[in-house]
CSV table of C-alpha atoms in Angstrom, one decimal:
chain,number,residue,atom,x,y,z
A,1,CYS,CA,11.7,51.0,-23.5
A,2,PRO,CA,13.7,53.0,-20.9
A,3,MET,CA,14.3,49.8,-18.6
A,4,HIS,CA,16.5,47.6,-20.3
A,5,ALA,CA,16.5,49.7,-24.1
A,6,GLU,CA,15.1,46.6,-25.3
A,7,CYS,CA,12.9,48.9,-27.8
A,8,TYR,CA,15.4,50.6,-29.3
A,9,ILE,CA,19.1,51.8,-28.5
A,10,GLU,CA,21.7,49.5,-29.6
A,11,TRP,CA,24.2,49.6,-26.6
A,12,GLY,CA,26.7,48.3,-29.0
A,13,LYS,CA,26.7,50.9,-31.4
A,14,ALA,CA,25.2,54.4,-29.9
A,15,PRO,CA,28.2,54.6,-27.7
A,16,ALA,CA,30.7,54.7,-30.6
A,17,ASN,CA,28.4,57.1,-32.5
A,18,VAL,CA,28.1,59.4,-29.7
A,19,TRP,CA,32.2,59.3,-29.7
A,20,LYS,CA,32.8,59.7,-32.9
A,21,THR,CA,30.4,62.6,-33.5
A,22,PHE,CA,32.0,64.6,-30.2
A,23,ALA,CA,35.5,63.6,-31.6
A,24,ARG,CA,35.0,65.2,-35.2
A,25,GLY,CA,33.3,68.3,-33.8
A,26,GLY,CA,29.9,67.1,-33.6
A,27,TYR,CA,28.6,68.9,-30.6
A,28,MET,CA,28.5,72.3,-29.5
A,29,ASP,CA,29.8,72.6,-25.9
A,30,LEU,CA,26.7,74.7,-24.5
A,31,ARG,CA,28.1,74.7,-20.7
A,32,ARG,CA,28.5,78.2,-20.7
A,33,LYS,CA,26.0,79.4,-22.8
A,34,PRO,CA,22.4,78.3,-21.1
A,35,ALA,CA,20.7,81.5,-23.1
A,36,LEU,CA,21.8,79.5,-26.3
A,37,MET,CA,20.5,76.3,-24.7
A,38,ARG,CA,16.4,77.8,-23.6
A,39,ARG,CA,16.5,79.2,-27.1
A,40,ILE,CA,17.8,75.6,-28.4
A,41,VAL,CA,14.8,73.8,-26.7
A,42,MET,CA,12.2,76.7,-27.0
A,43,GLY,CA,8.9,75.7,-27.8
A,44,ARG,CA,10.7,72.0,-28.3
A,45,MET,CA,10.1,68.5,-26.7
A,46,VAL,CA,12.9,67.4,-24.9
A,47,ARG,CA,14.0,64.0,-24.0
A,48,LEU,CA,15.9,63.8,-21.0
A,49,GLY,CA,18.7,61.6,-21.6
A,50,ALA,CA,18.0,59.7,-24.8
A,51,ALA,CA,20.8,57.2,-23.8
A,52,GLY,CA,21.8,58.5,-20.8
A,53,ASP,CA,20.2,58.7,-17.3
A,54,PRO,CA,19.2,62.2,-16.4
A,55,SER,CA,19.6,62.0,-12.7
A,56,MET,CA,23.6,62.5,-13.3
A,57,ILE,CA,22.9,65.7,-14.5
A,58,PRO,CA,21.8,67.7,-11.0
A,59,LEU,CA,17.8,69.1,-11.4
A,60,GLN,CA,19.0,72.7,-11.8
A,61,TYR,CA,20.5,72.5,-15.0
A,62,TRP,CA,18.1,70.8,-16.2
A,63,LEU,CA,15.1,73.3,-15.1
A,64,ARG,CA,17.0,76.1,-16.2
A,65,LEU,CA,17.3,74.1,-19.4
A,66,LEU,CA,13.5,73.3,-19.6
A,67,GLU,CA,12.3,77.0,-18.8
A,68,THR,CA,11.2,77.4,-22.6
A,69,ALA,CA,10.3,73.8,-23.6
A,70,GLU,CA,7.4,72.7,-24.8
A,71,GLY,CA,7.4,69.7,-22.5
A,72,TRP,CA,9.8,66.8,-21.8
A,73,THR,CA,10.2,63.0,-21.2
A,74,GLY,CA,12.4,61.6,-19.0
A,75,TYR,CA,13.1,58.0,-17.0
A,76,THR,CA,15.7,57.1,-14.6
A,77,HIS,CA,17.1,53.9,-13.5
A,78,GLN,CA,18.5,55.6,-10.4
A,79,TRP,CA,15.1,56.1,-8.3
A,80,ARG,CA,16.0,54.3,-5.2
A,81,GLU,CA,19.0,56.2,-4.7
A,82,SER,CA,18.8,59.2,-1.9
A,83,TRP,CA,20.6,61.8,-4.3
A,84,ALA,CA,18.7,61.2,-7.1
A,85,GLN,CA,14.6,62.2,-5.5
A,86,PRO,CA,14.6,65.5,-7.1
A,87,MET,CA,14.8,64.0,-10.4
A,88,ARG,CA,10.9,62.4,-9.6
A,89,GLU,CA,9.8,66.2,-10.5
A,90,LEU,CA,10.8,65.5,-14.1
A,91,CYS,CA,11.7,61.4,-14.6
A,92,MET,CA,9.7,59.0,-14.3
A,93,ALA,CA,11.1,56.0,-12.3
A,94,SER,CA,11.6,53.3,-14.6
A,95,VAL,CA,11.0,49.5,-13.5
A,96,GLU,CA,10.4,46.2,-14.3
A,97,THR,CA,8.5,45.1,-11.6
A,98,ALA,CA,5.0,45.7,-10.1
A,99,ALA,CA,6.4,45.2,-6.6
A,100,ASP,CA,9.1,47.7,-7.8
A,101,ALA,CA,6.6,49.9,-8.8
A,102,ASP,CA,4.9,50.2,-5.9
A,103,ILE,CA,8.3,50.7,-4.1
A,104,ALA,CA,8.6,53.7,-6.7
A,105,ARG,CA,5.1,55.1,-6.0
A,106,ALA,CA,5.6,55.0,-2.5
A,107,MET,CA,8.5,57.4,-3.0
A,108,GLY,CA,6.5,59.8,-4.7
A,109,TRP,CA,7.4,58.6,-7.9
A,110,ARG,CA,5.5,58.2,-11.2
A,111,THR,CA,7.0,54.9,-12.5
A,112,PHE,CA,7.5,54.0,-16.2
A,113,ARG,CA,7.0,49.8,-16.4
A,114,VAL,CA,7.5,47.5,-19.0
A,115,LYS,CA,5.1,44.3,-18.9
A,116,THR,CA,5.1,40.9,-20.5
A,117,LYS,CA,1.7,40.5,-22.3
A,118,ALA,CA,0.0,38.1,-19.4
A,119,GLN,CA,0.6,41.0,-16.4
A,120,PRO,CA,-2.0,43.1,-15.6
A,121,ILE,CA,-2.1,46.7,-15.7
A,122,ALA,CA,-2.7,48.5,-12.2
A,123,LYS,CA,-5.4,50.8,-11.3
A,124,HIS,CA,-3.3,53.7,-11.2
A,125,GLU,CA,-1.5,52.6,-14.9
A,126,ILE,CA,-2.5,53.8,-18.2
A,127,GLU,CA,-1.0,51.8,-21.3
A,128,CYS,CA,1.7,53.7,-23.4
A,129,PRO,CA,-0.2,55.5,-26.0
A,130,ALA,CA,3.0,54.2,-28.1
A,131,ASP,CA,1.6,51.1,-28.1
A,132,LYS,CA,-1.0,52.0,-30.5
A,133,GLY,CA,1.2,54.0,-32.2
A,134,ARG,CA,2.0,57.3,-30.7
A,135,GLN,CA,4.8,59.1,-30.5
A,136,CYS,CA,6.4,60.4,-27.4
A,137,ILE,CA,7.0,63.6,-28.7
A,138,ALA,CA,3.2,63.6,-29.0
A,139,CYS,CA,2.1,62.3,-25.8
A,140,GLY,CA,4.3,64.2,-23.0
A,141,ALA,CA,2.7,61.3,-20.5
A,142,CYS,CA,6.2,60.5,-19.0
A,143,ASP,CA,7.2,63.9,-17.6
A,144,GLY,CA,7.8,63.0,-14.2
A,145,ALA,CA,5.9,63.8,-11.1
A,146,LEU,CA,5.1,67.2,-11.2
A,147,LYS,CA,1.3,66.0,-11.9
A,148,PRO,CA,1.3,63.9,-8.9
A,149,SER,CA,-2.6,62.9,-10.0
A,150,ALA,CA,-1.3,61.3,-13.3
A,151,ALA,CA,-1.4,58.0,-13.9
A,152,SER,CA,2.0,55.8,-14.0
A,153,VAL,CA,2.4,54.7,-17.9
A,154,VAL,CA,3.1,50.5,-18.8
A,155,ILE,CA,4.4,49.1,-21.8
A,156,VAL,CA,4.1,45.5,-23.0
A,157,VAL,CA,7.8,44.8,-23.8
A,158,HIS,CA,8.8,44.6,-27.4
A,159,GLY,CA,12.2,44.9,-29.4
A,160,PRO,CA,14.6,42.1,-29.9
A,161,LYS,CA,14.7,41.1,-26.4
A,162,ALA,CA,11.7,40.8,-25.9
A,163,LYS,CA,11.3,36.9,-26.0
A,164,ALA,CA,13.7,36.9,-23.1
A,165,PHE,CA,12.5,39.6,-21.0
A,166,GLU,CA,8.5,37.3,-21.1
A,167,LYS,CA,10.6,34.3,-20.2
A,168,ALA,CA,12.7,36.2,-17.1
A,169,HIS,CA,9.1,37.4,-15.9
A,170,ALA,CA,6.9,34.6,-16.6
């Protein structure tokens, strides 16, 4: 769940693991090697910002990187910010309430909303296929507003913080 990472990111571990990998030389600096970057993603599904907000990188760089990709998924929490508006082409607005989803949609975003079991799905939303076991890499539904007719996506909260989310949004 991109909204608060209730699903899979262990925020106490993820940054430390990234730092350790970086410190031991585990990441290749591709900033000056755009052709190599495009070869690496060629024909693959790309997750924009797996543990970081992709809107922190200007849209032009993402577009260049994704030229050869099979597809992508992306989520941003920065959807309200004026400087993040271009990212609606590639990313879903990550929201946790129906009211926020309505605001984001009025701004031209498709949304990814985390909901409680009891909350309804809106007519412009579809249930996230991950709820039925389909992986994001095979789905690709969360690829922004380039397809404005496509539905927004909603998922029932799950993971270690699900009970707290259910209680806070009851």
